[in-house]
Structure formats: structure tokens, C-alpha cells
């Protein structure tokens, strides 16, 4: 069984947008721990980093789906956000567009409380995390509500307009 975002991405016809609002996630992730110990993405060794997510993004973009991710981050970046920044080259190589918005520049934006995906402006996938960044036991919630999806898509677009493209963002 595919992870929920991958399943919805496989069904998307036009667009998939993802907004990340936390500074850190799952600090016990073995890949994050390895990164803290010096492991870095070797773009020349695609087999070492190309995984299921990258294949799903490339399959979606190959069929014309626009896949975009925006991250609202505190500066200076938490180590986890720096880890994500280092890994984002893989997302971009797969066809995903990624932008970064320093949290101080988000003032005035009304943003949802939870990370989310919106697929084709109709399906909302909300992620619920615990206080320490772990995905909650019932951490993924699909909401096939076009009105709610539209509100979240509008919040995403507001962030996207202010955010800095990945290749231009230099973490503080």
C-alpha cells in the first residue's frame, strides 16, 4: 500500500500543492540522524537517494501535474529544516517546485494550523503531528470537501507568492 500522499498524487490530474508549517518533524528519523552525522545527498549517485516519492513526483509531472511545495520556516533554521534544505535538490530533480518563506515574512497571512496537501483543488489531505513532531496515530485525514480544499489552496497561494524559490533561498 502506498503512503496516502503518494496515492492521491497518483490520482491527481492537474495539481498537487503541499504546505509545511513546522520547523521540525520526526527527529528520530534514521536518515535525519545520519545527516546530523555528516551524510549528504550525492546528486551524482542517483540510486542512493532516488526513492518512491521521487518516482511518484516524476510520474505526476510527466503526465502534466504541477507539483509544488512551500515551507514556512523560522530563521535561523532548525537542524531539521537545514536537513530538508539539503535534500530538496532531489525533489527538484523529480520535477517538484519548492519555495521557502521565512516565518517573519508570513506576518499578515492567515494560515491553517496543520500541514496539508491539496490535490486538483478538490481533495484536502491534512497531516496531524504531535508536539514533538511525530505523525499522530491518526495523523492523516482526507477531506473531500471542495470548499475546504479551496480555502487551503488559497492559503498555499498566499505563501507561494511571498516565498523564495529553492535555488535562490539561502538559509540564515
mmCIF file of C-alpha atoms in Angstrom:
data_model
loop_
_atom_site.group_PDB
_atom_site.id
_atom_site.type_symbol
_atom_site.label_atom_id
_atom_site.label_comp_id
_atom_site.label_asym_id
_atom_site.label_seq_id
_atom_site.Cartn_x
_atom_site.Cartn_y
_atom_site.Cartn_z
ATOM 1 C CA UNK A 1 0.000 0.000 0.000
ATOM 2 C CA UNK A 2 1.307 3.429 -0.957
ATOM 3 C CA UNK A 3 1.558 6.226 1.612
ATOM 4 C CA UNK A 4 -1.526 8.494 1.447
ATOM 5 C CA UNK A 5 0.086 11.462 -0.321
ATOM 6 C CA UNK A 6 1.544 9.139 -2.953
ATOM 7 C CA UNK A 7 -1.822 7.514 -3.571
ATOM 8 C CA UNK A 8 -3.543 10.871 -4.045
ATOM 9 C CA UNK A 9 -0.684 12.155 -6.199
ATOM 10 C CA UNK A 10 -1.058 9.113 -8.443
ATOM 11 C CA UNK A 11 -4.714 10.106 -8.980
ATOM 12 C CA UNK A 12 -4.101 13.840 -9.460
ATOM 13 C CA UNK A 13 -4.825 15.220 -12.905
ATOM 14 C CA UNK A 14 -3.803 18.888 -12.675
ATOM 15 C CA UNK A 15 -2.151 19.965 -9.445
ATOM 16 C CA UNK A 16 -0.797 18.976 -6.066
ATOM 17 C CA UNK A 17 0.302 21.573 -3.528
ATOM 18 C CA UNK A 18 1.847 20.934 -0.134
ATOM 19 C CA UNK A 19 2.310 23.424 2.692
ATOM 20 C CA UNK A 20 4.699 22.620 5.534
ATOM 21 C CA UNK A 21 4.413 24.787 8.631
ATOM 22 C CA UNK A 22 6.576 23.053 11.249
ATOM 23 C CA UNK A 23 10.268 23.665 11.865
ATOM 24 C CA UNK A 24 10.969 20.023 12.613
ATOM 25 C CA UNK A 25 9.500 16.593 12.120
ATOM 26 C CA UNK A 26 10.324 13.105 13.416
ATOM 27 C CA UNK A 27 13.716 13.858 14.941
ATOM 28 C CA UNK A 28 14.251 10.117 15.417
ATOM 29 C CA UNK A 29 14.214 9.521 11.627
ATOM 30 C CA UNK A 30 17.326 7.425 10.847
ATOM 31 C CA UNK A 31 18.032 9.488 7.708
ATOM 32 C CA UNK A 32 17.945 12.731 9.701
ATOM 33 C CA UNK A 33 20.272 11.219 12.297
ATOM 34 C CA UNK A 34 22.649 10.101 9.524
ATOM 35 C CA UNK A 35 22.560 13.632 8.078
ATOM 36 C CA UNK A 36 23.473 15.036 11.511
ATOM 37 C CA UNK A 37 26.448 12.684 11.464
ATOM 38 C CA UNK A 38 27.629 14.031 8.103
ATOM 39 C CA UNK A 39 25.777 12.027 5.442
ATOM 40 C CA UNK A 40 24.891 14.234 2.469
ATOM 41 C CA UNK A 41 22.949 13.774 -0.742
ATOM 42 C CA UNK A 42 25.239 12.780 -3.613
ATOM 43 C CA UNK A 43 23.426 14.061 -6.684
ATOM 44 C CA UNK A 44 25.861 12.142 -8.892
ATOM 45 C CA UNK A 45 24.729 8.856 -7.308
ATOM 46 C CA UNK A 46 21.019 8.994 -8.101
ATOM 47 C CA UNK A 47 20.448 5.408 -6.973
ATOM 48 C CA UNK A 48 21.490 6.370 -3.429
ATOM 49 C CA UNK A 49 18.695 8.921 -2.988
ATOM 50 C CA UNK A 50 16.064 8.396 -5.676
ATOM 51 C CA UNK A 51 13.148 6.757 -3.939
ATOM 52 C CA UNK A 52 9.443 6.119 -4.112
ATOM 53 C CA UNK A 53 8.496 9.741 -3.531
ATOM 54 C CA UNK A 54 10.759 10.980 -6.311
ATOM 55 C CA UNK A 55 9.345 8.404 -8.719
ATOM 56 C CA UNK A 56 5.776 9.400 -7.805
ATOM 57 C CA UNK A 57 6.527 13.089 -8.378
ATOM 58 C CA UNK A 58 8.216 12.413 -11.703
ATOM 59 C CA UNK A 59 5.312 10.223 -12.850
ATOM 60 C CA UNK A 60 2.873 13.014 -11.934
ATOM 61 C CA UNK A 61 4.864 15.779 -13.587
ATOM 62 C CA UNK A 62 5.397 13.599 -16.675
ATOM 63 C CA UNK A 63 1.619 13.468 -17.090
ATOM 64 C CA UNK A 64 1.332 17.245 -16.678
ATOM 65 C CA UNK A 65 0.531 17.603 -12.975
ATOM 66 C CA UNK A 66 2.026 20.691 -11.340
ATOM 67 C CA UNK A 67 3.602 19.617 -8.021
ATOM 68 C CA UNK A 68 4.546 22.454 -5.660
ATOM 69 C CA UNK A 69 5.721 22.553 -2.041
ATOM 70 C CA UNK A 70 6.138 25.586 0.207
ATOM 71 C CA UNK A 71 7.820 25.604 3.578
ATOM 72 C CA UNK A 72 7.276 28.283 6.217
ATOM 73 C CA UNK A 73 10.384 28.264 8.398
ATOM 74 C CA UNK A 74 11.834 30.060 11.387
ATOM 75 C CA UNK A 75 15.280 31.555 10.987
ATOM 76 C CA UNK A 76 17.896 30.632 11.802
ATOM 77 C CA UNK A 77 16.738 27.257 10.570
ATOM 78 C CA UNK A 78 16.261 24.335 12.927
ATOM 79 C CA UNK A 79 18.632 21.476 12.025
ATOM 80 C CA UNK A 80 15.699 19.537 10.602
ATOM 81 C CA UNK A 81 14.830 22.366 8.206
ATOM 82 C CA UNK A 82 18.510 22.546 7.168
ATOM 83 C CA UNK A 83 18.323 18.787 6.514
ATOM 84 C CA UNK A 84 15.224 19.321 4.374
ATOM 85 C CA UNK A 85 17.000 22.127 2.520
ATOM 86 C CA UNK A 86 19.901 19.793 1.722
ATOM 87 C CA UNK A 87 17.553 17.077 0.457
ATOM 88 C CA UNK A 88 15.363 19.359 -1.645
ATOM 89 C CA UNK A 89 17.651 19.016 -4.658
ATOM 90 C CA UNK A 90 16.161 15.519 -5.012
ATOM 91 C CA UNK A 91 12.612 16.895 -5.006
ATOM 92 C CA UNK A 92 13.548 19.457 -7.643
ATOM 93 C CA UNK A 93 15.254 16.812 -9.782
ATOM 94 C CA UNK A 94 11.995 14.845 -9.737
ATOM 95 C CA UNK A 95 10.060 17.860 -11.025
ATOM 96 C CA UNK A 96 8.678 19.306 -7.803
ATOM 97 C CA UNK A 97 8.826 23.087 -7.406
ATOM 98 C CA UNK A 98 9.825 24.154 -3.897
ATOM 99 C CA UNK A 99 9.826 27.540 -2.201
ATOM 100 C CA UNK A 100 10.782 28.751 1.273
ATOM 101 C CA UNK A 101 9.130 31.513 3.296
ATOM 102 C CA UNK A 102 10.858 32.830 6.402
ATOM 103 C CA UNK A 103 8.215 32.911 9.135
ATOM 104 C CA UNK A 104 8.817 36.638 9.788
ATOM 105 C CA UNK A 105 7.656 37.322 6.229
ATOM 106 C CA UNK A 106 4.423 35.391 6.785
ATOM 107 C CA UNK A 107 3.008 38.079 9.077
ATOM 108 C CA UNK A 108 -0.386 39.097 7.777
ATOM 109 C CA UNK A 109 -1.111 35.760 6.147
ATOM 110 C CA UNK A 110 -3.926 33.698 7.614
ATOM 111 C CA UNK A 111 -2.603 30.159 7.559
ATOM 112 C CA UNK A 112 -4.161 26.815 8.550
ATOM 113 C CA UNK A 113 -2.962 25.204 11.761
ATOM 114 C CA UNK A 114 -1.818 21.983 10.082
ATOM 115 C CA UNK A 115 0.397 20.880 7.231
ATOM 116 C CA UNK A 116 -1.637 19.820 4.232
ATOM 117 C CA UNK A 117 -1.837 18.731 0.620
ATOM 118 C CA UNK A 118 -4.476 19.866 -1.866
ATOM 119 C CA UNK A 119 -4.951 17.731 -4.970
ATOM 120 C CA UNK A 120 -6.684 19.155 -8.050
ATOM 121 C CA UNK A 121 -8.212 21.920 -5.894
ATOM 122 C CA UNK A 122 -10.741 19.377 -4.586
ATOM 123 C CA UNK A 123 -9.189 16.887 -2.192
ATOM 124 C CA UNK A 124 -7.552 18.001 1.053
ATOM 125 C CA UNK A 125 -5.125 15.780 2.952
ATOM 126 C CA UNK A 126 -4.334 17.160 6.408
ATOM 127 C CA UNK A 127 -1.359 15.931 8.436
ATOM 128 C CA UNK A 128 -1.643 15.940 12.236
ATOM 129 C CA UNK A 129 1.557 15.902 14.272
ATOM 130 C CA UNK A 130 2.262 15.542 17.960
ATOM 131 C CA UNK A 131 4.035 18.327 19.841
ATOM 132 C CA UNK A 132 7.414 16.679 19.285
ATOM 133 C CA UNK A 133 6.934 16.354 15.530
ATOM 134 C CA UNK A 134 5.826 12.741 15.275
ATOM 135 C CA UNK A 135 2.970 11.919 12.952
ATOM 136 C CA UNK A 136 -0.010 11.343 15.233
ATOM 137 C CA UNK A 137 -1.507 7.852 15.379
ATOM 138 C CA UNK A 138 -4.424 9.055 13.263
ATOM 139 C CA UNK A 139 -2.185 11.620 11.581
ATOM 140 C CA UNK A 140 -3.586 11.697 8.068
ATOM 141 C CA UNK A 141 -7.069 12.897 7.323
ATOM 142 C CA UNK A 142 -8.586 13.032 3.830
ATOM 143 C CA UNK A 143 -11.280 15.657 3.468
ATOM 144 C CA UNK A 144 -13.024 15.500 0.068
ATOM 145 C CA UNK A 145 -14.536 18.946 0.617
ATOM 146 C CA UNK A 146 -14.005 21.357 -2.318
ATOM 147 C CA UNK A 147 -14.809 24.422 -0.185
ATOM 148 C CA UNK A 148 -12.267 23.485 2.495
ATOM 149 C CA UNK A 149 -9.770 22.477 -0.197
ATOM 150 C CA UNK A 150 -10.211 25.887 -1.852
ATOM 151 C CA UNK A 151 -9.513 27.721 1.423
ATOM 152 C CA UNK A 152 -6.331 25.734 1.930
ATOM 153 C CA UNK A 153 -5.275 26.201 -1.694
ATOM 154 C CA UNK A 154 -5.720 29.960 -1.278
ATOM 155 C CA UNK A 155 -3.532 29.898 1.846
ATOM 156 C CA UNK A 156 -0.914 27.967 -0.105
ATOM 157 C CA UNK A 157 -1.007 30.511 -2.951
ATOM 158 C CA UNK A 158 -0.538 33.397 -0.494
ATOM 159 C CA UNK A 159 2.601 31.705 0.854
ATOM 160 C CA UNK A 160 3.804 30.795 -2.645
ATOM 161 C CA UNK A 161 3.617 34.419 -3.799
ATOM 162 C CA UNK A 162 5.875 35.606 -0.944
ATOM 163 C CA UNK A 163 8.191 32.615 -0.813
ATOM 164 C CA UNK A 164 11.669 32.334 -2.302
ATOM 165 C CA UNK A 165 12.396 29.638 -4.917
ATOM 166 C CA UNK A 166 14.600 26.872 -3.578
ATOM 167 C CA UNK A 167 17.560 27.697 -5.822
ATOM 168 C CA UNK A 168 17.548 31.302 -4.529
ATOM 169 C CA UNK A 169 16.908 30.636 -0.841
ATOM 170 C CA UNK A 170 19.980 30.889 1.345
ATOM 171 C CA UNK A 171 19.249 29.725 4.901
ATOM 172 C CA UNK A 172 20.278 32.150 7.625
#
